[in-house]
Amino acid sequence: MKHTISVLLQNKPGVLSRVTGLFSGRGYNIESLAVNRTLDPEVSCLTLVSDGDDGIIEQITKQLHKLIDVIKVTDMAETDFVEREMALIRVKAEAGTRAEVLRIIDIFRGKVVDVSPRTYAIEVTGDEDKIQAIIDILKPIGIQEIVRTGTIAMARAKKN
Amino acid sequence: MKVTGAQALMKCLKEQNVEVIFGFPGGAVIDIYDEIMRTEDLTHVLVRHEQAAVHAADAYARVKGDVGVALVTSGPGATNTVTGIASAYLDSIPIVVFTGQVPTALIGNDAFQEVDIVGITRPCTKHNYLVKDPKDLIPTIREAFHIARTGRPGPVLIDLPKDVVAAMVEYNEPQPVKMRTYRPTYEPHPGQIEKACKAILKAKKPVFYIGGGVILSNANEELTELSRKLSIPVTMTLMGLGGFPGTDPLSMGMLGMHGTYYANMAVAHSDLLIAVGARFDDRVTGRIDAFAPGAKIIHIDIDPTSISKNVTVDIPIVADCKHAVAAMNSWFNRSKDFDRGAVAEMHAPWLEMIKEWKDKHPLGYAEEKDVIKPQFVVQKLHELTQGNALITTEVGQNQMWAAQFYHFNKPRSFMTSGGLGVMGYGFPAAIGAQMAAPDRTVIDIAGDGSIQMNIQELATARQYHCPVKIAILNNNYLGMVRQWQELFYDKRYSNTTLDTAPDFVLLAQAYGAVGLRATKPSEVEPVIKEALATDNVVIMDFVISREEGVYPMVPAGKATTEMLLV
Ligand SMILES: Cc1ncc(C[n+]2csc(CCOP(=O)(O)OP(=O)(O)O)c2C)c(N)n1
Ligand SMILES: [Mg+2]
C-alpha cells in the first residue's frame, strides 16, 4: 500500500543523500519526493511517497528516524491529511481543440500559464488521482511535455 | 584560547580520555602528525596498512569498553579504512575515524588524493562529517564521540580538510553534548517489562538468545543473575560469546549455522524466546519461518530498527539491555507470584530434555593419533591459558572452532569480525587488544589464508612490544570455502587450495618475531607453552588435518534443525 511519509530534518549538506541512500541501500522504493525549507531555516521538510507492506513501512519509518539528522517522521496514514502535487502540462491546442482544452482546464481548476499559437501550458494541482485524471483526458488531444512535482502533505488540524 | 585545528584535535582527544590512537600519516594530515609529536600523553601506533588501524581501534574499543580511534590521510588512506569501518558498523563497535581531506578550496576538483570519503562511508557509519568551517571542528569532534559511544554504538567518521586543521580556532571547555535529533532510549517501558516477566513466568520451555548487545551494554552480570534466578538456559550468538559464562551448566554455547545441536534444538522447541541484544541474523535463524516456530518472542534492543525486522516480535522492549534486564530482575524480586524453587521445578523437564540432546550430540570431533585436530589446538589453548586469554580470530573455519571450543566465561574477551566476516581482522585486532590490556595474554586464532591479509602488521606488533600470539590452524586451504565446495559443489575445489604458502616460521623470524611449528599432536602443548612463555610476538604454525570440517552445520537457507553432524 502507498504511504505518504513526512520527515523533518536538519537543513545540512548531504542530508538528502542520507535519506535517498537509505532507500536505495535497503531496496525500498521512492515513488515521489519533495523537499524544501520550513519556517525555521535550519529545518527542512521532506515528503516522500513509498510503497510497501506494513512491515516495510514500519522499517522505513524506523530507519528514517535512526538517521542522526532526522528530527521527526510521520506516516501520514496514521492521521487525516491533505496532499497535493502540481503538474505543468504542455498540451496541443489547435484551432479545432483550443476551446475543448480550455473547458477541461476549467473543470480541473487548472490555469493556463503559457500560450503559443499551437499549445497551452497549464498548471494544475491536486492529489495524485486528480493529476492522473487530467493527464488521461488530455492525452488523446496531445501532450507534448509534462513536469510533475512530488507530493507534499499536511496533517489536518484537530476539529475540536 | 586560540589554538590551531590540530591542537584542538589533541585537546579534544584528551577530553575523551583517548590514550592510544592507531594511524598512518600522509600529506593531508601532516599538521596533525606534527602536533602528535608534541603531545606527550598520547601513544600513536603506526600500523603498516590503514585497514589494520581501524581493526585495531575496533578491538581496542571492545576490550576497553570505550571508543577506539584511528587517524589516516586523505584519498587512499581513507579508502583503505572502509573495510574496517564496515566491520565495526555491522558489529556496533564504537570508533571514531579521522581522515585527512584536501583543502576546502580544492574539494570537488578531483584534486590529488581527493575522495569523497563521507559519501563512500555514508552507508557504513553511524554518522559522518566533513568539517568545512574551522569553528565547527571542536563541537563536531565532541558530538562524534558522543554518537559513537551512546545508543547502539558504531563508527563515526570525521573528514578534516587540511586548511581546517591548520586554521586557528577558539578552544572552550567541554559542555555536555546536547543534540536536538538524537536521544536514544535507555530506560525500558515498565509496562513492557511487566508483560515480559509475566510471559516468562508462564513459559515451560524458555530460552535466552543473547547477542553482542549484552556485551556492549555490560549487561552480562544482570543477565547471568536473571538466567540463574529463573533456571533458563542461554544460547549466544558469535557476538554474544562471553555475555554469559560458557562453562555454566545453563550455557548451551553458540546457536545458528555452526551452533551446537542442543542450542538449535532448544530454540526450535522453545515456547518462549527471550532475545537480548541480538538481531536475528540469517546465520542465526537459518530458514526464517522454521526458526523457533512455536515460541512467543520477547526482544530487548536499544535499536528499534532491529525489532520485528526479520521476525515478528510479540513483546518488544526498546531499551539498553543492562537497564532492561536489571528491571526484570527487580520485577521478579518484588513479585509475589515468583517462587524460585517452583520455577526451577517447572523448568526441570525442559533442562532435562536439553541435557538429553546434549548427551546425544555433544560438541566434539574425531580424535586422531598422528594428525593435529584444530579443535584440539583450541582446547589446549583454552586449557593452558585457563580460559583467561583475550582471543581474536580471523575468518573461516578457524573462527568457528575458536567460537565452539574456547569457552568464554567473561565478556570483552572474544574479538571477531562477526557481521562482515573480514579475513585479516584478527591480527590487527590482537594488537589493538594488547594495547588496551598490556598485561593480558592475547591470541589470534588464525587461518593460513586470513593471516596473510594483514601479515605486514608483524612490524607493528614488534615495534610497540605487543607480544601477541598467533595460532595458525594451517590446513593449506581457504578451508571454510573448501568445506562448502566439498558439501555442495562435488568437491570441486576451485581456487581454495593455497598452493604457494610462506614458511610461517621463517616469516616470523624475518620480522624479528618467533616462529614455532607443530606437526604432531604431541607437539601442540610444548609449542603453546613455549609461545606463552615468550615475551615476543610468536607465530605458532599448527599443521592440522587438512580436510577437517566445522560441525554441526546448518546449510544456508535450511532450518536450524536440519543440521549436518559429525
Ligand atoms: C576479505 C575476505 N575475503 C573473502 C572472504 C570469504 N572467505 C570466508 S572464509 C574464507 C577462507 C579463509 O581461509 P583461512 O583463513 O585459511 O581459514 P580456514 O577456513 O582455512 O580456517 C574465505 C575466502 C572473507 N570472509 N573475507
Ligand atoms: Mg586455511
PDB file of N, CA and C and ligand atoms in Angstrom, chain B residues 397-398 447-450 473-480 498, ligand 2:
ATOM      1  N   GLN B 397      36.977 -21.333   9.058  1.00  0.00           N
ATOM      2  CA  GLN B 397      36.853 -22.440  10.000  1.00  0.00           C
ATOM      3  C   GLN B 397      37.519 -22.106  11.332  1.00  0.00           C
ATOM      4  N   ASN B 398      38.678 -21.444  11.246  1.00  0.00           N
ATOM      5  CA  ASN B 398      39.414 -21.081  12.458  1.00  0.00           C
ATOM      6  C   ASN B 398      38.520 -20.312  13.436  1.00  0.00           C
ATOM      7  N   GLY B 447      43.659 -18.489  10.407  1.00  0.00           N
ATOM      8  CA  GLY B 447      43.761 -19.431   9.304  1.00  0.00           C
ATOM      9  C   GLY B 447      44.967 -19.041   8.466  1.00  0.00           C
ATOM     10  N   ASP B 448      45.461 -20.009   7.719  1.00  0.00           N
ATOM     11  CA  ASP B 448      46.651 -19.713   6.904  1.00  0.00           C
ATOM     12  C   ASP B 448      46.326 -18.740   5.777  1.00  0.00           C
ATOM     13  N   GLY B 449      45.063 -18.696   5.357  1.00  0.00           N
ATOM     14  CA  GLY B 449      44.699 -17.731   4.324  1.00  0.00           C
ATOM     15  C   GLY B 449      44.549 -16.333   4.909  1.00  0.00           C
ATOM     16  N   SER B 450      43.719 -16.214   5.930  1.00  0.00           N
ATOM     17  CA  SER B 450      43.415 -14.904   6.510  1.00  0.00           C
ATOM     18  C   SER B 450      44.645 -14.182   7.037  1.00  0.00           C
ATOM     19  N   LEU B 473      45.880 -22.201  12.366  1.00  0.00           N
ATOM     20  CA  LEU B 473      45.353 -23.550  12.145  1.00  0.00           C
ATOM     21  C   LEU B 473      45.541 -23.792  10.651  1.00  0.00           C
ATOM     22  N   ASN B 474      46.705 -24.352  10.332  1.00  0.00           N
ATOM     23  CA  ASN B 474      47.147 -24.359   8.938  1.00  0.00           C
ATOM     24  C   ASN B 474      46.656 -25.603   8.208  1.00  0.00           C
ATOM     25  N   ASN B 475      45.645 -25.407   7.362  1.00  0.00           N
ATOM     26  CA  ASN B 475      45.141 -26.514   6.554  1.00  0.00           C
ATOM     27  C   ASN B 475      45.516 -26.347   5.086  1.00  0.00           C
ATOM     28  N   ASN B 476      46.270 -25.299   4.820  1.00  0.00           N
ATOM     29  CA  ASN B 476      46.698 -25.061   3.446  1.00  0.00           C
ATOM     30  C   ASN B 476      45.513 -24.911   2.486  1.00  0.00           C
ATOM     31  N   TYR B 477      44.453 -24.445   3.051  1.00  0.00           N
ATOM     32  CA  TYR B 477      43.236 -24.246   2.265  1.00  0.00           C
ATOM     33  C   TYR B 477      42.564 -22.958   2.731  1.00  0.00           C
ATOM     34  N   LEU B 478      41.761 -22.414   1.851  1.00  0.00           N
ATOM     35  CA  LEU B 478      40.739 -21.471   2.286  1.00  0.00           C
ATOM     36  C   LEU B 478      39.612 -22.373   2.780  1.00  0.00           C
ATOM     37  N   GLY B 479      39.815 -22.841   4.006  1.00  0.00           N
ATOM     38  CA  GLY B 479      39.108 -24.024   4.484  1.00  0.00           C
ATOM     39  C   GLY B 479      37.598 -23.926   4.491  1.00  0.00           C
ATOM     40  N   MET B 480      37.068 -22.794   4.916  1.00  0.00           N
ATOM     41  CA  MET B 480      35.620 -22.704   5.012  1.00  0.00           C
ATOM     42  C   MET B 480      34.969 -22.762   3.630  1.00  0.00           C
ATOM     43  N   LEU B 498      45.729 -23.330  -1.254  1.00  0.00           N
ATOM     44  CA  LEU B 498      46.782 -22.302  -1.207  1.00  0.00           C
ATOM     45  C   LEU B 498      48.103 -22.983  -1.549  1.00  0.00           C
TER      46      LEU B 498
HETATM   47 MG    MG C   2      43.062 -22.330   5.986  1.00  0.00          MG
END
